[in-house]
Coordinates of C-alpha atoms in Angstrom, one line a residue:
X1 CA 123.9 -39.4 29.8
X2 CA 123.8 -36.6 27.2
X3 CA 120.4 -35.0 28.0
X4 CA 119.3 -31.9 26.0
X5 CA 116.6 -29.5 25.1
X6 CA 116.3 -27.1 22.2
X7 CA 114.0 -24.3 20.9
X8 CA 113.9 -23.0 17.4
X9 CA 112.0 -20.2 15.6
X10 CA 111.6 -16.6 16.5
X11 CA 108.9 -17.5 19.1
X12 CA 110.3 -21.0 20.1
X13 CA 107.5 -22.7 18.3
X14 CA 109.6 -25.8 17.5
X15 CA 111.2 -27.5 20.5
X16 CA 112.4 -30.8 21.8
X17 CA 113.6 -32.3 25.1
X18 CA 115.4 -35.6 25.5
X19 CA 116.1 -37.6 28.7
X20 CA 118.7 -40.0 27.1
X21 CA 117.8 -42.9 29.3
X22 CA 117.2 -41.0 32.6
X23 CA 113.7 -41.6 34.1
X24 CA 111.0 -39.9 32.0
X25 CA 110.7 -36.1 32.6
X26 CA 113.8 -35.9 34.9
X27 CA 116.3 -34.4 32.5
X28 CA 115.1 -32.9 29.2
X29 CA 112.0 -31.3 30.7
X30 CA 113.9 -29.3 33.4
X31 CA 116.5 -28.2 30.8
X32 CA 113.6 -27.1 28.5
X33 CA 112.1 -25.3 31.5
X34 CA 115.2 -23.2 31.8
X35 CA 115.1 -22.2 28.1
X36 CA 111.4 -21.2 28.6
X37 CA 112.0 -19.3 31.8
X38 CA 114.9 -17.4 30.3
X39 CA 112.9 -16.8 27.1
X40 CA 115.6 -18.2 24.9
X41 CA 115.1 -19.4 21.3
X42 CA 117.4 -20.6 18.5
X43 CA 119.5 -22.5 21.1
X44 CA 120.5 -25.9 22.4
X45 CA 121.5 -26.9 25.9
X46 CA 123.2 -30.3 26.5
X47 CA 123.9 -31.5 30.1
X48 CA 126.3 -34.5 30.4
X49 CA 126.0 -36.5 33.6
X50 CA 128.4 -39.2 34.6
X51 CA 127.1 -41.7 37.2
X52 CA 129.4 -41.6 40.2
X53 CA 127.7 -44.3 42.3
X54 CA 125.3 -42.1 44.2
X55 CA 121.6 -42.5 43.2
X56 CA 119.9 -39.1 43.2
X57 CA 116.3 -40.2 42.9
X58 CA 113.8 -38.4 40.7
X59 CA 113.7 -35.1 42.7
X60 CA 117.5 -35.1 42.8
X61 CA 117.8 -35.7 39.0
X62 CA 115.3 -32.9 38.2
X63 CA 117.2 -30.5 40.5
X64 CA 120.6 -31.5 39.1
X65 CA 119.6 -31.0 35.4
X66 CA 117.7 -27.8 36.1
X67 CA 120.6 -26.3 38.1
X68 CA 123.2 -27.4 35.5
X69 CA 121.2 -25.8 32.7
X70 CA 120.7 -22.6 34.7
X71 CA 124.4 -22.4 35.4
X72 CA 125.3 -23.0 31.7
X73 CA 122.8 -20.3 30.6
X74 CA 124.1 -17.8 33.2
X75 CA 127.7 -18.4 31.9
X76 CA 126.8 -18.1 28.2
X77 CA 127.0 -15.0 26.1
X78 CA 123.4 -14.3 25.0
X79 CA 122.9 -12.6 21.7
X80 CA 119.6 -10.8 21.5
X81 CA 117.7 -10.7 18.2
X82 CA 114.3 -9.1 17.7
X83 CA 111.4 -9.8 15.3
X84 CA 110.9 -6.6 13.4
X85 CA 108.3 -5.6 10.8
X86 CA 109.1 -3.7 7.7
X87 CA 106.5 -1.1 6.9
X88 CA 106.1 1.0 3.7
X89 CA 104.0 4.1 4.1
X90 CA 102.8 6.2 1.1
X91 CA 101.3 9.6 1.8
X92 CA 100.6 12.9 0.1
X93 CA 103.1 15.7 0.7
X94 CA 100.4 17.7 2.6
X95 CA 100.4 14.9 5.3
X96 CA 104.2 15.2 5.9
X97 CA 104.0 16.9 9.3
X98 CA 101.5 14.4 10.8
X99 CA 103.5 11.4 9.4
X100 CA 106.8 12.8 10.7
X101 CA 105.2 13.4 14.1
X102 CA 104.1 9.7 14.3
X103 CA 107.6 8.6 13.2
X104 CA 109.3 10.9 15.7
X105 CA 107.1 9.6 18.6
X106 CA 107.4 5.9 17.7
X107 CA 111.0 6.0 16.6
X108 CA 111.1 3.3 13.9
X109 CA 114.3 2.9 11.9
X110 CA 114.1 4.7 8.6
X111 CA 115.4 2.4 5.9
X112 CA 114.6 4.6 2.9
X113 CA 112.5 7.7 2.1
X114 CA 111.4 9.6 -1.0
X115 CA 109.7 12.9 -0.7
X116 CA 107.8 14.1 -3.8
X117 CA 104.1 14.8 -4.6
X118 CA 103.5 11.3 -3.3
X119 CA 106.0 10.5 -0.5
X120 CA 107.2 7.1 0.5
X121 CA 109.0 5.9 3.6
X122 CA 110.3 2.4 4.4
X123 CA 110.5 1.8 8.1
X124 CA 111.3 -1.1 10.5
X125 CA 110.1 -1.4 14.1
X126 CA 109.7 -4.2 16.6
X127 CA 106.8 -6.5 15.8
X128 CA 105.2 -5.8 19.2
X129 CA 105.0 -2.1 18.4
X130 CA 104.2 -2.3 14.6
X131 CA 100.4 -2.3 14.8
X132 CA 100.4 0.9 16.9
X133 CA 102.7 2.6 14.3
X134 CA 100.6 1.4 11.4
X135 CA 97.5 2.8 13.1
X136 CA 99.2 6.2 13.8
X137 CA 100.5 6.4 10.2
X138 CA 97.0 5.7 8.8
X139 CA 95.4 8.3 11.1
X140 CA 98.0 10.8 9.9
X141 CA 97.0 10.2 6.3
X142 CA 99.3 7.4 5.1
X143 CA 98.5 4.1 3.5
X144 CA 100.7 1.2 4.7
X145 CA 101.8 -2.3 3.8
X146 CA 103.9 -4.4 6.2
X147 CA 105.5 -7.9 6.5
X148 CA 107.3 -9.6 9.4
X149 CA 111.0 -10.4 9.3
X150 CA 113.7 -11.4 11.9
X151 CA 116.5 -8.9 12.5
X152 CA 119.7 -9.3 14.4

């Protein structure tokens, strides 16, 4: 049996589990459970089981597939990728100190900047912190525009 589970997308919104002839829910679902509990996306786990004459029963199959998937994940090299948002902020030169204070406190990555009468900065920050940064930049006198992107 070649049982598997996979999750795709930055948030794992596309997924599948397959029992490959094992009793329903005894193989693919426990493997998928390991992907979920380890918060893994953009990955596939395949567990191959050869029948050796001993019947494991439903609880035994679930445990065997779950533990095999857990061991494979523990032995794997995990590459962490984050979902970042790119933010452009425009602001008048007189707002520079307040904008820079917000940037220093939130620590986004500065991609590009132009300081003139109307200043512009292009920043990236983790999606989970982006709304807070946008709010701080607006309170400091900036106008913003952002869109989500995946970064590695």
